[in-house]
Amino acid sequence: MTINPDLQGRSYPAAEVYDVGREKIREFARAVKATHPAHFEVGAAAALGHRDLVAPPTFAIIVAQRADAQLIEDPDSGIDFSRVVHADQRFSHHRPIIAGDRLVAELHVDGVRAMGGGAMITTRSEIFALARDDAGDGARDDAGDGSRGAPDGSGVESREAVATATSSILVRGEGQ
């Protein structure tokens, strides 16, 4: 199957919420050999002005790859994951990822370029933190879609830009 050139310009909405926990940050930091105390000790993070542990910058890949999965799993895309080679990954951070964040990502297909029998696909994941329930209003995700609803009852939860992840994958054609 060939890559659908009409993917360019397509967007996939924010799907499941990723809850950032302290232990998830610690495990990721250990895995990538990040040693800053703010990844492991709440006091060290607080000394830097953060409310909780700070994730290493590449932690955003977890949420970005969940967004990328929507494209890979889209039967209309023509992508055979067994033929995918990861070509490039870049992050632009708008603020640090902190334990307690509830993150979602919208995926945008920015480019599809034919290359031989395959294609280079460039995506952009806009990662947002959903508003925290600091008011203690008990707002929940009753719809199961990551939306908790705004305190004013409008059903729209506020979001704060956290990071932009840009990724390029090469989908090899047959015989490549």
JSON list of N, CA and C in Angstrom, two decimals, residues 46-110:
[
{"chain": "A", "resi": 46, "resn": "ALA", "atom": "N", "xyz": [11.49, 22.50, 44.01]},
{"chain": "A", "resi": 46, "resn": "ALA", "atom": "CA", "xyz": [10.91, 23.69, 44.66]},
{"chain": "A", "resi": 46, "resn": "ALA", "atom": "C", "xyz": [11.94, 24.81, 44.76]},
{"chain": "A", "resi": 47, "resn": "ALA", "atom": "N", "xyz": [13.19, 24.45, 45.00]},
{"chain": "A", "resi": 47, "resn": "ALA", "atom": "CA", "xyz": [14.25, 25.46, 45.08]},
{"chain": "A", "resi": 47, "resn": "ALA", "atom": "C", "xyz": [14.42, 26.19, 43.75]},
{"chain": "A", "resi": 48, "resn": "LEU", "atom": "N", "xyz": [14.00, 25.56, 42.66]},
{"chain": "A", "resi": 48, "resn": "LEU", "atom": "CA", "xyz": [14.07, 26.18, 41.34]},
{"chain": "A", "resi": 48, "resn": "LEU", "atom": "C", "xyz": [12.77, 26.91, 40.99]},
{"chain": "A", "resi": 49, "resn": "GLY", "atom": "N", "xyz": [11.80, 26.87, 41.91]},
{"chain": "A", "resi": 49, "resn": "GLY", "atom": "CA", "xyz": [10.53, 27.57, 41.70]},
{"chain": "A", "resi": 49, "resn": "GLY", "atom": "C", "xyz": [9.42, 26.72, 41.11]},
{"chain": "A", "resi": 50, "resn": "HIS", "atom": "N", "xyz": [9.58, 25.40, 41.10]},
{"chain": "A", "resi": 50, "resn": "HIS", "atom": "CA", "xyz": [8.55, 24.51, 40.55]},
{"chain": "A", "resi": 50, "resn": "HIS", "atom": "C", "xyz": [7.72, 23.90, 41.67]},
{"chain": "A", "resi": 51, "resn": "ARG", "atom": "N", "xyz": [6.47, 23.60, 41.37]},
{"chain": "A", "resi": 51, "resn": "ARG", "atom": "CA", "xyz": [5.54, 23.05, 42.37]},
{"chain": "A", "resi": 51, "resn": "ARG", "atom": "C", "xyz": [5.79, 21.58, 42.67]},
{"chain": "A", "resi": 52, "resn": "ASP", "atom": "N", "xyz": [6.54, 20.88, 41.78]},
{"chain": "A", "resi": 52, "resn": "ASP", "atom": "CA", "xyz": [6.79, 19.45, 41.95]},
{"chain": "A", "resi": 52, "resn": "ASP", "atom": "C", "xyz": [7.97, 19.07, 41.07]},
{"chain": "A", "resi": 53, "resn": "LEU", "atom": "N", "xyz": [8.24, 17.76, 40.97]},
{"chain": "A", "resi": 53, "resn": "LEU", "atom": "CA", "xyz": [9.37, 17.29, 40.17]},
{"chain": "A", "resi": 53, "resn": "LEU", "atom": "C", "xyz": [9.28, 17.80, 38.74]},
{"chain": "A", "resi": 54, "resn": "VAL", "atom": "N", "xyz": [10.44, 18.05, 38.15]},
{"chain": "A", "resi": 54, "resn": "VAL", "atom": "CA", "xyz": [10.55, 18.53, 36.77]},
{"chain": "A", "resi": 54, "resn": "VAL", "atom": "C", "xyz": [11.01, 17.37, 35.90]},
{"chain": "A", "resi": 55, "resn": "ALA", "atom": "N", "xyz": [10.31, 17.15, 34.79]},
{"chain": "A", "resi": 55, "resn": "ALA", "atom": "CA", "xyz": [10.67, 16.08, 33.86]},
{"chain": "A", "resi": 55, "resn": "ALA", "atom": "C", "xyz": [11.85, 16.50, 32.99]},
{"chain": "A", "resi": 56, "resn": "PRO", "atom": "N", "xyz": [12.71, 15.56, 32.59]},
{"chain": "A", "resi": 56, "resn": "PRO", "atom": "CA", "xyz": [13.75, 15.87, 31.60]},
{"chain": "A", "resi": 56, "resn": "PRO", "atom": "C", "xyz": [13.07, 16.37, 30.31]},
{"chain": "A", "resi": 57, "resn": "PRO", "atom": "N", "xyz": [13.73, 17.20, 29.54]},
{"chain": "A", "resi": 57, "resn": "PRO", "atom": "CA", "xyz": [13.11, 17.77, 28.33]},
{"chain": "A", "resi": 57, "resn": "PRO", "atom": "C", "xyz": [12.57, 16.72, 27.35]},
{"chain": "A", "resi": 58, "resn": "THR", "atom": "N", "xyz": [13.24, 15.59, 27.23]},
{"chain": "A", "resi": 58, "resn": "THR", "atom": "CA", "xyz": [12.80, 14.59, 26.26]},
{"chain": "A", "resi": 58, "resn": "THR", "atom": "C", "xyz": [11.60, 13.78, 26.75]},
{"chain": "A", "resi": 59, "resn": "PHE", "atom": "N", "xyz": [11.12, 14.02, 27.96]},
{"chain": "A", "resi": 59, "resn": "PHE", "atom": "CA", "xyz": [9.94, 13.34, 28.49]},
{"chain": "A", "resi": 59, "resn": "PHE", "atom": "C", "xyz": [8.74, 13.57, 27.58]},
{"chain": "A", "resi": 60, "resn": "ALA", "atom": "N", "xyz": [8.72, 14.69, 26.87]},
{"chain": "A", "resi": 60, "resn": "ALA", "atom": "CA", "xyz": [7.60, 15.02, 25.97]},
{"chain": "A", "resi": 60, "resn": "ALA", "atom": "C", "xyz": [7.40, 13.95, 24.90]},
{"chain": "A", "resi": 61, "resn": "ILE", "atom": "N", "xyz": [8.42, 13.13, 24.62]},
{"chain": "A", "resi": 61, "resn": "ILE", "atom": "CA", "xyz": [8.30, 12.10, 23.60]},
{"chain": "A", "resi": 61, "resn": "ILE", "atom": "C", "xyz": [7.20, 11.11, 23.94]},
{"chain": "A", "resi": 62, "resn": "ILE", "atom": "N", "xyz": [6.95, 10.88, 25.21]},
{"chain": "A", "resi": 62, "resn": "ILE", "atom": "CA", "xyz": [5.92, 9.92, 25.62]},
{"chain": "A", "resi": 62, "resn": "ILE", "atom": "C", "xyz": [4.56, 10.36, 25.09]},
{"chain": "A", "resi": 63, "resn": "VAL", "atom": "N", "xyz": [4.24, 11.62, 25.29]},
{"chain": "A", "resi": 63, "resn": "VAL", "atom": "CA", "xyz": [2.95, 12.15, 24.85]},
{"chain": "A", "resi": 63, "resn": "VAL", "atom": "C", "xyz": [2.92, 12.30, 23.33]},
{"chain": "A", "resi": 64, "resn": "ALA", "atom": "N", "xyz": [4.04, 12.73, 22.76]},
{"chain": "A", "resi": 64, "resn": "ALA", "atom": "CA", "xyz": [4.11, 12.91, 21.30]},
{"chain": "A", "resi": 64, "resn": "ALA", "atom": "C", "xyz": [3.91, 11.58, 20.58]},
{"chain": "A", "resi": 65, "resn": "GLN", "atom": "N", "xyz": [4.50, 10.51, 21.08]},
{"chain": "A", "resi": 65, "resn": "GLN", "atom": "CA", "xyz": [4.36, 9.22, 20.41]},
{"chain": "A", "resi": 65, "resn": "GLN", "atom": "C", "xyz": [2.94, 8.68, 20.53]},
{"chain": "A", "resi": 66, "resn": "ARG", "atom": "N", "xyz": [2.26, 9.00, 21.61]},
{"chain": "A", "resi": 66, "resn": "ARG", "atom": "CA", "xyz": [0.85, 8.62, 21.73]},
{"chain": "A", "resi": 66, "resn": "ARG", "atom": "C", "xyz": [0.02, 9.32, 20.66]},
{"chain": "A", "resi": 67, "resn": "ALA", "atom": "N", "xyz": [0.35, 10.58, 20.40]},
{"chain": "A", "resi": 67, "resn": "ALA", "atom": "CA", "xyz": [-0.35, 11.32, 19.34]},
{"chain": "A", "resi": 67, "resn": "ALA", "atom": "C", "xyz": [0.00, 10.74, 17.97]},
{"chain": "A", "resi": 68, "resn": "ASP", "atom": "N", "xyz": [1.28, 10.44, 17.74]},
{"chain": "A", "resi": 68, "resn": "ASP", "atom": "CA", "xyz": [1.71, 9.85, 16.47]},
{"chain": "A", "resi": 68, "resn": "ASP", "atom": "C", "xyz": [0.99, 8.53, 16.20]},
{"chain": "A", "resi": 69, "resn": "ALA", "atom": "N", "xyz": [0.66, 7.80, 17.24]},
{"chain": "A", "resi": 69, "resn": "ALA", "atom": "CA", "xyz": [-0.01, 6.51, 17.07]},
{"chain": "A", "resi": 69, "resn": "ALA", "atom": "C", "xyz": [-1.34, 6.66, 16.34]},
{"chain": "A", "resi": 70, "resn": "GLN", "atom": "N", "xyz": [-2.00, 7.80, 16.51]},
{"chain": "A", "resi": 70, "resn": "GLN", "atom": "CA", "xyz": [-3.27, 8.02, 15.81]},
{"chain": "A", "resi": 70, "resn": "GLN", "atom": "C", "xyz": [-3.06, 7.97, 14.29]},
{"chain": "A", "resi": 71, "resn": "LEU", "atom": "N", "xyz": [-1.98, 8.57, 13.83]},
{"chain": "A", "resi": 71, "resn": "LEU", "atom": "CA", "xyz": [-1.66, 8.57, 12.41]},
{"chain": "A", "resi": 71, "resn": "LEU", "atom": "C", "xyz": [-1.28, 7.17, 11.94]},
{"chain": "A", "resi": 72, "resn": "ILE", "atom": "N", "xyz": [-0.40, 6.53, 12.69]},
{"chain": "A", "resi": 72, "resn": "ILE", "atom": "CA", "xyz": [0.08, 5.20, 12.32]},
{"chain": "A", "resi": 72, "resn": "ILE", "atom": "C", "xyz": [-1.09, 4.21, 12.24]},
{"chain": "A", "resi": 73, "resn": "GLU", "atom": "N", "xyz": [-2.03, 4.33, 13.19]},
{"chain": "A", "resi": 73, "resn": "GLU", "atom": "CA", "xyz": [-3.16, 3.40, 13.26]},
{"chain": "A", "resi": 73, "resn": "GLU", "atom": "C", "xyz": [-4.30, 3.77, 12.32]},
{"chain": "A", "resi": 74, "resn": "ASP", "atom": "N", "xyz": [-4.24, 4.92, 11.67]},
{"chain": "A", "resi": 74, "resn": "ASP", "atom": "CA", "xyz": [-5.29, 5.36, 10.75]},
{"chain": "A", "resi": 74, "resn": "ASP", "atom": "C", "xyz": [-5.20, 4.50, 9.49]},
{"chain": "A", "resi": 75, "resn": "PRO", "atom": "N", "xyz": [-6.20, 3.68, 9.21]},
{"chain": "A", "resi": 75, "resn": "PRO", "atom": "CA", "xyz": [-6.13, 2.81, 8.03]},
{"chain": "A", "resi": 75, "resn": "PRO", "atom": "C", "xyz": [-6.03, 3.59, 6.72]},
{"chain": "A", "resi": 76, "resn": "ASP", "atom": "N", "xyz": [-6.48, 4.84, 6.72]},
{"chain": "A", "resi": 76, "resn": "ASP", "atom": "CA", "xyz": [-6.43, 5.67, 5.52]},
{"chain": "A", "resi": 76, "resn": "ASP", "atom": "C", "xyz": [-5.02, 6.20, 5.23]},
{"chain": "A", "resi": 77, "resn": "SER", "atom": "N", "xyz": [-4.10, 6.07, 6.20]},
{"chain": "A", "resi": 77, "resn": "SER", "atom": "CA", "xyz": [-2.76, 6.64, 6.03]},
{"chain": "A", "resi": 77, "resn": "SER", "atom": "C", "xyz": [-1.89, 5.84, 5.06]},
{"chain": "A", "resi": 78, "resn": "GLY", "atom": "N", "xyz": [-2.09, 4.53, 5.03]},
{"chain": "A", "resi": 78, "resn": "GLY", "atom": "CA", "xyz": [-1.25, 3.68, 4.19]},
{"chain": "A", "resi": 78, "resn": "GLY", "atom": "C", "xyz": [0.09, 3.36, 4.82]},
{"chain": "A", "resi": 79, "resn": "ILE", "atom": "N", "xyz": [0.25, 3.65, 6.12]},
{"chain": "A", "resi": 79, "resn": "ILE", "atom": "CA", "xyz": [1.54, 3.43, 6.80]},
{"chain": "A", "resi": 79, "resn": "ILE", "atom": "C", "xyz": [1.60, 2.01, 7.35]},
{"chain": "A", "resi": 80, "resn": "ASP", "atom": "N", "xyz": [2.62, 1.29, 6.94]},
{"chain": "A", "resi": 80, "resn": "ASP", "atom": "CA", "xyz": [2.93, -0.03, 7.50]},
{"chain": "A", "resi": 80, "resn": "ASP", "atom": "C", "xyz": [4.06, 0.21, 8.51]},
{"chain": "A", "resi": 81, "resn": "PHE", "atom": "N", "xyz": [3.75, 0.12, 9.80]},
{"chain": "A", "resi": 81, "resn": "PHE", "atom": "CA", "xyz": [4.72, 0.48, 10.83]},
{"chain": "A", "resi": 81, "resn": "PHE", "atom": "C", "xyz": [5.99, -0.36, 10.75]},
{"chain": "A", "resi": 82, "resn": "SER", "atom": "N", "xyz": [5.90, -1.56, 10.22]},
{"chain": "A", "resi": 82, "resn": "SER", "atom": "CA", "xyz": [7.10, -2.40, 10.10]},
{"chain": "A", "resi": 82, "resn": "SER", "atom": "C", "xyz": [8.09, -1.82, 9.08]},
{"chain": "A", "resi": 83, "resn": "ARG", "atom": "N", "xyz": [7.66, -0.84, 8.31]},
{"chain": "A", "resi": 83, "resn": "ARG", "atom": "CA", "xyz": [8.52, -0.23, 7.29]},
{"chain": "A", "resi": 83, "resn": "ARG", "atom": "C", "xyz": [8.96, 1.18, 7.70]},
{"chain": "A", "resi": 84, "resn": "VAL", "atom": "N", "xyz": [8.69, 1.58, 8.94]},
{"chain": "A", "resi": 84, "resn": "VAL", "atom": "CA", "xyz": [8.99, 2.93, 9.40]},
{"chain": "A", "resi": 84, "resn": "VAL", "atom": "C", "xyz": [10.39, 3.03, 9.99]},
{"chain": "A", "resi": 85, "resn": "VAL", "atom": "N", "xyz": [11.10, 4.08, 9.60]},
{"chain": "A", "resi": 85, "resn": "VAL", "atom": "CA", "xyz": [12.40, 4.44, 10.18]},
{"chain": "A", "resi": 85, "resn": "VAL", "atom": "C", "xyz": [12.25, 5.85, 10.73]},
{"chain": "A", "resi": 86, "resn": "HIS", "atom": "N", "xyz": [12.58, 6.02, 12.00]},
{"chain": "A", "resi": 86, "resn": "HIS", "atom": "CA", "xyz": [12.50, 7.34, 12.62]},
{"chain": "A", "resi": 86, "resn": "HIS", "atom": "C", "xyz": [13.66, 8.18, 12.12]},
{"chain": "A", "resi": 87, "resn": "ALA", "atom": "N", "xyz": [13.36, 9.33, 11.52]},
{"chain": "A", "resi": 87, "resn": "ALA", "atom": "CA", "xyz": [14.41, 10.13, 10.88]},
{"chain": "A", "resi": 87, "resn": "ALA", "atom": "C", "xyz": [14.85, 11.33, 11.71]},
{"chain": "A", "resi": 88, "resn": "ASP", "atom": "N", "xyz": [13.92, 11.98, 12.43]},
{"chain": "A", "resi": 88, "resn": "ASP", "atom": "CA", "xyz": [14.27, 13.21, 13.13]},
{"chain": "A", "resi": 88, "resn": "ASP", "atom": "C", "xyz": [13.25, 13.47, 14.23]},
{"chain": "A", "resi": 89, "resn": "GLN", "atom": "N", "xyz": [13.71, 14.10, 15.31]},
{"chain": "A", "resi": 89, "resn": "GLN", "atom": "CA", "xyz": [12.83, 14.49, 16.42]},
{"chain": "A", "resi": 89, "resn": "GLN", "atom": "C", "xyz": [13.35, 15.79, 17.00]},
{"chain": "A", "resi": 90, "resn": "ARG", "atom": "N", "xyz": [12.46, 16.76, 17.17]},
{"chain": "A", "resi": 90, "resn": "ARG", "atom": "CA", "xyz": [12.83, 18.05, 17.76]},
{"chain": "A", "resi": 90, "resn": "ARG", "atom": "C", "xyz": [11.75, 18.49, 18.74]},
{"chain": "A", "resi": 91, "resn": "PHE", "atom": "N", "xyz": [12.20, 19.20, 19.75]},
{"chain": "A", "resi": 91, "resn": "PHE", "atom": "CA", "xyz": [11.27, 19.73, 20.75]},
{"chain": "A", "resi": 91, "resn": "PHE", "atom": "C", "xyz": [11.46, 21.23, 20.91]},
{"chain": "A", "resi": 92, "resn": "SER", "atom": "N", "xyz": [10.36, 21.92, 21.04]},
{"chain": "A", "resi": 92, "resn": "SER", "atom": "CA", "xyz": [10.37, 23.33, 21.47]},
{"chain": "A", "resi": 92, "resn": "SER", "atom": "C", "xyz": [9.53, 23.36, 22.73]},
{"chain": "A", "resi": 93, "resn": "HIS", "atom": "N", "xyz": [10.15, 23.76, 23.82]},
{"chain": "A", "resi": 93, "resn": "HIS", "atom": "CA", "xyz": [9.44, 23.77, 25.10]},
{"chain": "A", "resi": 93, "resn": "HIS", "atom": "C", "xyz": [8.94, 25.17, 25.42]},
{"chain": "A", "resi": 94, "resn": "HIS", "atom": "N", "xyz": [7.69, 25.24, 25.84]},
{"chain": "A", "resi": 94, "resn": "HIS", "atom": "CA", "xyz": [7.09, 26.50, 26.23]},
{"chain": "A", "resi": 94, "resn": "HIS", "atom": "C", "xyz": [7.14, 26.68, 27.75]},
{"chain": "A", "resi": 95, "resn": "ARG", "atom": "N", "xyz": [7.21, 25.55, 28.44]},
{"chain": "A", "resi": 95, "resn": "ARG", "atom": "CA", "xyz": [7.42, 25.52, 29.88]},
{"chain": "A", "resi": 95, "resn": "ARG", "atom": "C", "xyz": [7.77, 24.09, 30.27]},
{"chain": "A", "resi": 96, "resn": "PRO", "atom": "N", "xyz": [8.38, 23.90, 31.44]},
{"chain": "A", "resi": 96, "resn": "PRO", "atom": "CA", "xyz": [8.74, 22.53, 31.84]},
{"chain": "A", "resi": 96, "resn": "PRO", "atom": "C", "xyz": [7.51, 21.65, 32.08]},
{"chain": "A", "resi": 97, "resn": "ILE", "atom": "N", "xyz": [7.70, 20.37, 31.91]},
{"chain": "A", "resi": 97, "resn": "ILE", "atom": "CA", "xyz": [6.68, 19.39, 32.30]},
{"chain": "A", "resi": 97, "resn": "ILE", "atom": "C", "xyz": [6.92, 19.07, 33.76]},
{"chain": "A", "resi": 98, "resn": "ILE", "atom": "N", "xyz": [5.85, 19.15, 34.55]},
{"chain": "A", "resi": 98, "resn": "ILE", "atom": "CA", "xyz": [5.93, 19.02, 36.00]},
{"chain": "A", "resi": 98, "resn": "ILE", "atom": "C", "xyz": [5.03, 17.86, 36.46]},
{"chain": "A", "resi": 99, "resn": "ALA", "atom": "N", "xyz": [5.46, 17.13, 37.47]},
{"chain": "A", "resi": 99, "resn": "ALA", "atom": "CA", "xyz": [4.61, 16.09, 38.06]},
{"chain": "A", "resi": 99, "resn": "ALA", "atom": "C", "xyz": [3.27, 16.73, 38.45]},
{"chain": "A", "resi": 100, "resn": "GLY", "atom": "N", "xyz": [2.20, 16.04, 38.14]},
{"chain": "A", "resi": 100, "resn": "GLY", "atom": "CA", "xyz": [0.86, 16.56, 38.38]},
{"chain": "A", "resi": 100, "resn": "GLY", "atom": "C", "xyz": [0.22, 17.12, 37.12]},
{"chain": "A", "resi": 101, "resn": "ASP", "atom": "N", "xyz": [1.01, 17.35, 36.08]},
{"chain": "A", "resi": 101, "resn": "ASP", "atom": "CA", "xyz": [0.43, 17.83, 34.82]},
{"chain": "A", "resi": 101, "resn": "ASP", "atom": "C", "xyz": [-0.46, 16.75, 34.22]},
{"chain": "A", "resi": 102, "resn": "ARG", "atom": "N", "xyz": [-1.52, 17.19, 33.57]},
{"chain": "A", "resi": 102, "resn": "ARG", "atom": "CA", "xyz": [-2.41, 16.32, 32.79]},
{"chain": "A", "resi": 102, "resn": "ARG", "atom": "C", "xyz": [-2.23, 16.77, 31.35]},
{"chain": "A", "resi": 103, "resn": "LEU", "atom": "N", "xyz": [-1.54, 15.95, 30.54]},
{"chain": "A", "resi": 103, "resn": "LEU", "atom": "CA", "xyz": [-1.14, 16.37, 29.20]},
{"chain": "A", "resi": 103, "resn": "LEU", "atom": "C", "xyz": [-1.98, 15.72, 28.11]},
{"chain": "A", "resi": 104, "resn": "VAL", "atom": "N", "xyz": [-2.22, 16.48, 27.05]},
{"chain": "A", "resi": 104, "resn": "VAL", "atom": "CA", "xyz": [-2.84, 15.98, 25.83]},
{"chain": "A", "resi": 104, "resn": "VAL", "atom": "C", "xyz": [-2.04, 16.54, 24.66]},
{"chain": "A", "resi": 105, "resn": "ALA", "atom": "N", "xyz": [-2.18, 15.90, 23.50]},
{"chain": "A", "resi": 105, "resn": "ALA", "atom": "CA", "xyz": [-1.45, 16.36, 22.31]},
{"chain": "A", "resi": 105, "resn": "ALA", "atom": "C", "xyz": [-2.35, 16.29, 21.09]},
{"chain": "A", "resi": 106, "resn": "GLU", "atom": "N", "xyz": [-2.32, 17.36, 20.32]},
{"chain": "A", "resi": 106, "resn": "GLU", "atom": "CA", "xyz": [-2.98, 17.39, 19.01]},
{"chain": "A", "resi": 106, "resn": "GLU", "atom": "C", "xyz": [-1.90, 17.11, 17.97]},
{"chain": "A", "resi": 107, "resn": "LEU", "atom": "N", "xyz": [-2.21, 16.26, 17.02]},
{"chain": "A", "resi": 107, "resn": "LEU", "atom": "CA", "xyz": [-1.23, 15.90, 15.99]},
{"chain": "A", "resi": 107, "resn": "LEU", "atom": "C", "xyz": [-1.60, 16.57, 14.67]},
{"chain": "A", "resi": 108, "resn": "HIS", "atom": "N", "xyz": [-0.61, 17.15, 14.01]},
{"chain": "A", "resi": 108, "resn": "HIS", "atom": "CA", "xyz": [-0.78, 17.79, 12.71]},
{"chain": "A", "resi": 108, "resn": "HIS", "atom": "C", "xyz": [0.22, 17.17, 11.75]},
{"chain": "A", "resi": 109, "resn": "VAL", "atom": "N", "xyz": [-0.25, 16.78, 10.57]},
{"chain": "A", "resi": 109, "resn": "VAL", "atom": "CA", "xyz": [0.63, 16.26, 9.53]},
{"chain": "A", "resi": 109, "resn": "VAL", "atom": "C", "xyz": [1.05, 17.45, 8.68]},
{"chain": "A", "resi": 110, "resn": "ASP", "atom": "N", "xyz": [2.29, 17.86, 8.84]},
{"chain": "A", "resi": 110, "resn": "ASP", "atom": "CA", "xyz": [2.79, 19.06, 8.16]},
{"chain": "A", "resi": 110, "resn": "ASP", "atom": "C", "xyz": [3.39, 18.78, 6.79]}
]
